[in-house]
Amino acid sequence: MKNIAILLSGRGSNFKAIYNSIETKIINNARISVVISNKGDALGLKFAQEKGLNAFFINPKEFCSAQEYDKKIVKILNDYKIDLVCLAGFMRIITPYFVKSFKNSIMNIHPSLLPSFPGLNAQKQALEYGVRFSGCTVHFVDEKVDHGPIISQAVVPVLPNDTVETLSERILKEEHKIYPEAVKLFVEDKLKIVGRKVIVKKS
Ligand code: GRF
């Protein structure tokens, strides 16, 4: 049984997609052991509480530095014997201390085809650049933002009349497919990192 932690800051739709995949047994032998938010009013946190999951709001304002904050998070993750940390709309840059504590065990989803458009407002960046295709990326987290080895990507077209909202919606649908799929591969021990590359082992 693999213990999964979800870190989020808002809506939590990717968290719900992972949660549903576990509930419907698309992902077996895994449970969401803890959900942590850095925002007290995150809808994702509310959903976790409603489902009876261990859910915590850890307020950054109560810590004197990002590292102290991350030490607290890492302590909770260790308490719950976490095997995989899923960043799911967690709007904080995690410190090298955190990354080292969970080496090759932290995943993130980003709403662009990395390495294009890292950072904030990826969908807006893509629209303004004028690309014909964008999408989303699930990757392992390393010390640089939106940078670690890529697990999977999905492509969507950018249409002539797209707004940030319409493009985001199209991308989000794909996020909800590829994030649970990546989690499933991890849980089944099918992912092997070789340098920058992630090899998906055949069963
Ligand atoms: C998603 O677009 C994700 O790619 C990005 O933040 C957003 C989170 O959305 N990292 P949600 O909270 O999962 O609904």
Tab-separated table of C-alpha atoms and ligand atoms in Angstrom:
chain	number	residue	atom	x	y	z
A	1	MET	CA	0.000	0.000	0.000
A	2	LYS	CA	1.467	3.357	-1.039
A	3	ASN	CA	0.765	6.460	1.014
A	4	ILE	CA	0.089	9.548	-1.054
A	5	ALA	CA	0.139	13.159	0.109
A	6	ILE	CA	-1.584	15.951	-1.759
A	7	LEU	CA	-0.375	19.539	-1.436
A	8	LEU	CA	-2.707	22.189	-2.800
A	9	SER	CA	-3.679	25.835	-2.549
A	10	GLY	CA	-7.043	26.140	-4.257
A	11	ARG	CA	-9.811	24.455	-6.196
A	12	GLY	CA	-8.314	20.988	-5.989
A	13	SER	CA	-9.718	19.546	-9.211
A	14	ASN	CA	-6.540	17.530	-9.859
A	15	PHE	CA	-6.700	16.219	-6.298
A	16	LYS	CA	-10.288	15.137	-6.942
A	17	ALA	CA	-9.252	13.366	-10.157
A	18	ILE	CA	-6.595	11.400	-8.241
A	19	TYR	CA	-9.028	10.759	-5.392
A	20	ASN	CA	-11.655	9.425	-7.831
A	21	SER	CA	-9.148	7.126	-9.523
A	22	ILE	CA	-8.346	5.597	-6.144
A	23	GLU	CA	-11.998	5.352	-5.093
A	24	THR	CA	-12.949	3.632	-8.358
A	25	LYS	CA	-9.926	1.323	-8.058
A	26	ILE	CA	-8.338	2.489	-11.284
A	27	ILE	CA	-5.395	3.050	-8.941
A	28	ASN	CA	-5.007	0.115	-6.566
A	29	ASN	CA	-2.870	-0.283	-3.471
A	30	ALA	CA	-2.738	3.417	-2.697
A	31	ARG	CA	-4.468	5.797	-0.373
A	32	ILE	CA	-4.472	9.537	0.117
A	33	SER	CA	-3.029	9.651	3.608
A	34	VAL	CA	-2.877	13.391	4.049
A	35	VAL	CA	-3.875	16.620	2.296
A	36	ILE	CA	-2.035	19.831	3.133
A	37	SER	CA	-2.945	23.360	2.062
A	38	ASN	CA	-1.128	26.634	2.521
A	39	LYS	CA	-4.474	28.446	2.202
A	40	GLY	CA	-7.133	28.108	4.854
A	41	ASP	CA	-9.998	28.681	2.434
A	42	ALA	CA	-8.849	26.292	-0.327
A	43	LEU	CA	-11.811	24.430	-1.799
A	44	GLY	CA	-9.621	21.346	-2.117
A	45	LEU	CA	-9.059	21.361	1.643
A	46	LYS	CA	-12.798	21.542	2.225
A	47	PHE	CA	-13.356	18.591	-0.112
A	48	ALA	CA	-10.704	16.568	1.766
A	49	GLN	CA	-12.397	17.314	5.089
A	50	GLU	CA	-15.788	16.342	3.675
A	51	LYS	CA	-14.333	13.018	2.589
A	52	GLY	CA	-12.923	12.429	6.068
A	53	LEU	CA	-9.293	12.574	4.968
A	54	ASN	CA	-6.506	13.864	7.193
A	55	ALA	CA	-6.438	17.471	6.052
A	56	PHE	CA	-4.339	20.328	7.396
A	57	PHE	CA	-4.036	24.032	6.756
A	58	ILE	CA	-0.442	24.950	7.495
A	59	ASN	CA	-0.233	28.725	7.615
A	60	PRO	CA	3.001	30.094	6.116
A	61	LYS	CA	2.628	33.226	8.235
A	62	GLU	CA	3.435	31.185	11.328
A	63	PHE	CA	6.928	30.339	10.070
A	64	CYS	CA	9.963	32.587	9.828
A	65	SER	CA	11.297	31.161	6.557
A	66	ALA	CA	10.369	28.933	3.631
A	67	GLN	CA	12.714	26.264	4.975
A	68	GLU	CA	11.069	26.295	8.410
A	69	TYR	CA	7.717	25.955	6.683
A	70	ASP	CA	8.936	23.050	4.605
A	71	LYS	CA	10.443	21.390	7.694
A	72	LYS	CA	6.971	21.325	9.184
A	73	ILE	CA	5.520	19.856	5.978
A	74	VAL	CA	8.270	17.226	5.761
A	75	LYS	CA	7.630	16.263	9.384
A	76	ILE	CA	3.936	15.690	8.635
A	77	LEU	CA	4.800	13.715	5.503
A	78	ASN	CA	7.186	11.539	7.515
A	79	ASP	CA	4.586	11.051	10.255
A	80	TYR	CA	2.229	9.646	7.615
A	81	LYS	CA	5.007	7.550	6.019
A	82	ILE	CA	4.390	9.163	2.648
A	83	ASP	CA	5.725	7.426	-0.464
A	84	LEU	CA	4.552	9.964	-3.057
A	85	VAL	CA	3.908	13.693	-2.765
A	86	CYS	CA	1.571	15.158	-5.400
A	87	LEU	CA	1.718	18.901	-5.845
A	88	ALA	CA	-1.724	19.738	-7.187
A	89	GLY	CA	-1.988	23.472	-7.653
A	90	PHE	CA	0.339	24.122	-4.690
A	91	MET	CA	1.270	27.757	-5.202
A	92	ARG	CA	4.572	27.736	-3.342
A	93	ILE	CA	8.075	27.038	-4.521
A	94	ILE	CA	9.349	24.185	-2.418
A	95	THR	CA	12.820	24.433	-0.896
A	96	PRO	CA	15.830	22.219	-1.770
A	97	TYR	CA	15.472	20.768	1.757
A	98	PHE	CA	11.995	19.475	0.850
A	99	VAL	CA	13.129	18.175	-2.554
A	100	LYS	CA	16.056	16.285	-0.971
A	101	SER	CA	13.823	14.837	1.749
A	102	PHE	CA	11.579	13.230	-0.885
A	103	LYS	CA	14.031	12.605	-3.689
A	104	ASN	CA	12.319	11.351	-6.879
A	105	SER	CA	9.048	11.092	-4.977
A	106	ILE	CA	7.443	14.461	-5.652
A	107	MET	CA	5.279	15.036	-8.717
A	108	ASN	CA	3.802	18.215	-10.121
A	109	ILE	CA	1.361	19.071	-12.879
A	110	HIS	CA	1.904	22.150	-14.984
A	111	PRO	CA	-0.556	23.563	-17.560
A	112	SER	CA	1.849	23.834	-20.508
A	113	LEU	CA	4.102	21.645	-22.588
A	114	LEU	CA	7.288	22.083	-20.611
A	115	PRO	CA	9.925	23.356	-21.086
A	116	SER	CA	7.714	26.006	-22.722
A	117	PHE	CA	5.992	28.465	-20.430
A	118	PRO	CA	7.121	27.527	-16.927
A	119	GLY	CA	5.995	29.626	-13.961
A	120	LEU	CA	2.753	31.459	-13.399
A	121	ASN	CA	-0.059	31.975	-15.928
A	122	ALA	CA	1.195	29.327	-18.345
A	123	GLN	CA	-2.007	29.376	-20.403
A	124	LYS	CA	-1.804	33.168	-20.818
A	125	GLN	CA	1.859	32.885	-21.778
A	126	ALA	CA	0.963	30.307	-24.453
A	127	LEU	CA	-1.843	32.448	-25.865
A	128	GLU	CA	0.314	35.558	-25.996
A	129	TYR	CA	3.166	33.681	-27.649
A	130	GLY	CA	0.832	32.486	-30.385
A	131	VAL	CA	1.571	28.767	-30.232
A	132	ARG	CA	-0.816	26.488	-32.155
A	133	PHE	CA	-0.646	23.743	-29.544
A	134	SER	CA	-0.265	23.690	-25.814
A	135	GLY	CA	-1.118	21.163	-23.129
A	136	CYS	CA	0.037	19.908	-19.778
A	137	THR	CA	2.956	18.106	-18.223
A	138	VAL	CA	3.341	15.807	-15.234
A	139	HIS	CA	6.922	15.777	-14.012
A	140	PHE	CA	9.066	14.840	-11.069
A	141	VAL	CA	10.089	17.835	-9.021
A	142	ASP	CA	13.716	18.867	-8.734
A	143	GLU	CA	15.364	21.995	-7.337
A	144	LYS	CA	14.322	24.210	-10.273
A	145	VAL	CA	10.757	25.388	-10.875
A	146	ASP	CA	8.750	23.338	-13.434
A	147	HIS	CA	11.929	21.602	-14.507
A	148	GLY	CA	12.299	17.982	-13.356
A	149	PRO	CA	12.128	14.793	-15.481
A	150	ILE	CA	8.931	14.560	-17.525
A	151	ILE	CA	6.595	11.645	-16.837
A	152	SER	CA	3.859	12.446	-19.339
A	153	GLN	CA	2.361	15.176	-21.468
A	154	ALA	CA	-0.904	15.782	-23.289
A	155	VAL	CA	-1.363	18.133	-26.220
A	156	VAL	CA	-4.362	20.337	-26.991
A	157	PRO	CA	-4.887	22.745	-29.899
A	158	VAL	CA	-4.968	26.484	-29.324
A	159	LEU	CA	-7.979	27.768	-31.266
A	160	PRO	CA	-8.210	31.198	-32.923
A	161	ASN	CA	-10.848	32.557	-30.558
A	162	ASP	CA	-9.443	31.064	-27.387
A	163	THR	CA	-9.392	33.059	-24.183
A	164	VAL	CA	-7.348	32.143	-21.125
A	165	GLU	CA	-10.520	30.553	-19.751
A	166	THR	CA	-11.367	28.395	-22.769
A	167	LEU	CA	-7.785	27.235	-23.233
A	168	SER	CA	-7.406	26.517	-19.501
A	169	GLU	CA	-10.581	24.444	-19.539
A	170	ARG	CA	-9.381	22.387	-22.506
A	171	ILE	CA	-6.016	21.799	-20.832
A	172	LEU	CA	-7.599	20.984	-17.458
A	173	LYS	CA	-9.577	18.096	-18.969
A	174	GLU	CA	-6.288	16.536	-20.033
A	175	GLU	CA	-4.688	17.263	-16.643
A	176	HIS	CA	-7.400	15.181	-15.018
A	177	LYS	CA	-6.437	12.244	-17.248
A	178	ILE	CA	-2.657	12.337	-17.187
A	179	TYR	CA	-2.112	13.112	-13.489
A	180	PRO	CA	-3.962	10.039	-12.182
A	181	GLU	CA	-2.276	7.937	-14.901
A	182	ALA	CA	1.153	9.108	-13.732
A	183	VAL	CA	0.261	8.407	-10.102
A	184	LYS	CA	-0.875	4.917	-11.096
A	185	LEU	CA	2.445	4.235	-12.830
A	186	PHE	CA	4.337	5.393	-9.721
A	187	VAL	CA	2.202	3.276	-7.404
A	188	GLU	CA	2.855	0.249	-9.616
A	189	ASP	CA	6.632	0.948	-9.457
A	190	LYS	CA	6.740	1.380	-13.218
A	191	LEU	CA	8.675	4.652	-13.357
A	192	LYS	CA	12.450	4.712	-13.511
A	193	ILE	CA	14.395	7.948	-13.695
A	194	VAL	CA	17.541	7.877	-15.805
A	195	GLY	CA	19.136	11.329	-15.907
A	196	ARG	CA	16.490	13.658	-17.283
A	197	LYS	CA	14.446	10.822	-18.716
A	198	VAL	CA	11.665	8.842	-17.158
A	199	ILE	CA	11.475	5.273	-18.436
A	200	VAL	CA	8.078	3.615	-18.166
A	201	LYS	CA	8.684	-0.046	-17.400
A	202	LYS	CA	6.503	-2.612	-19.184
A	203	SER	CA	4.564	-4.927	-16.909
B	1	GRF	C1	-3.796	23.412	-12.595
B	1	GRF	O1	-3.980	24.118	-13.791
B	1	GRF	C2	-2.400	22.875	-12.511
B	1	GRF	O2	-1.868	22.528	-13.734
B	1	GRF	C3	-1.636	24.027	-11.918
B	1	GRF	O3	-2.535	24.624	-11.005
B	1	GRF	C4	-3.879	24.338	-11.383
B	1	GRF	C5	-4.515	23.667	-10.216
B	1	GRF	O4	-5.883	23.422	-10.414
B	1	GRF	N1	-0.416	23.573	-11.308
B	1	GRF	P1	-6.677	22.531	-9.408
B	1	GRF	O5	-6.527	23.161	-8.012
B	1	GRF	O6	-6.100	21.134	-9.433
B	1	GRF	O7	-8.102	22.563	-9.859
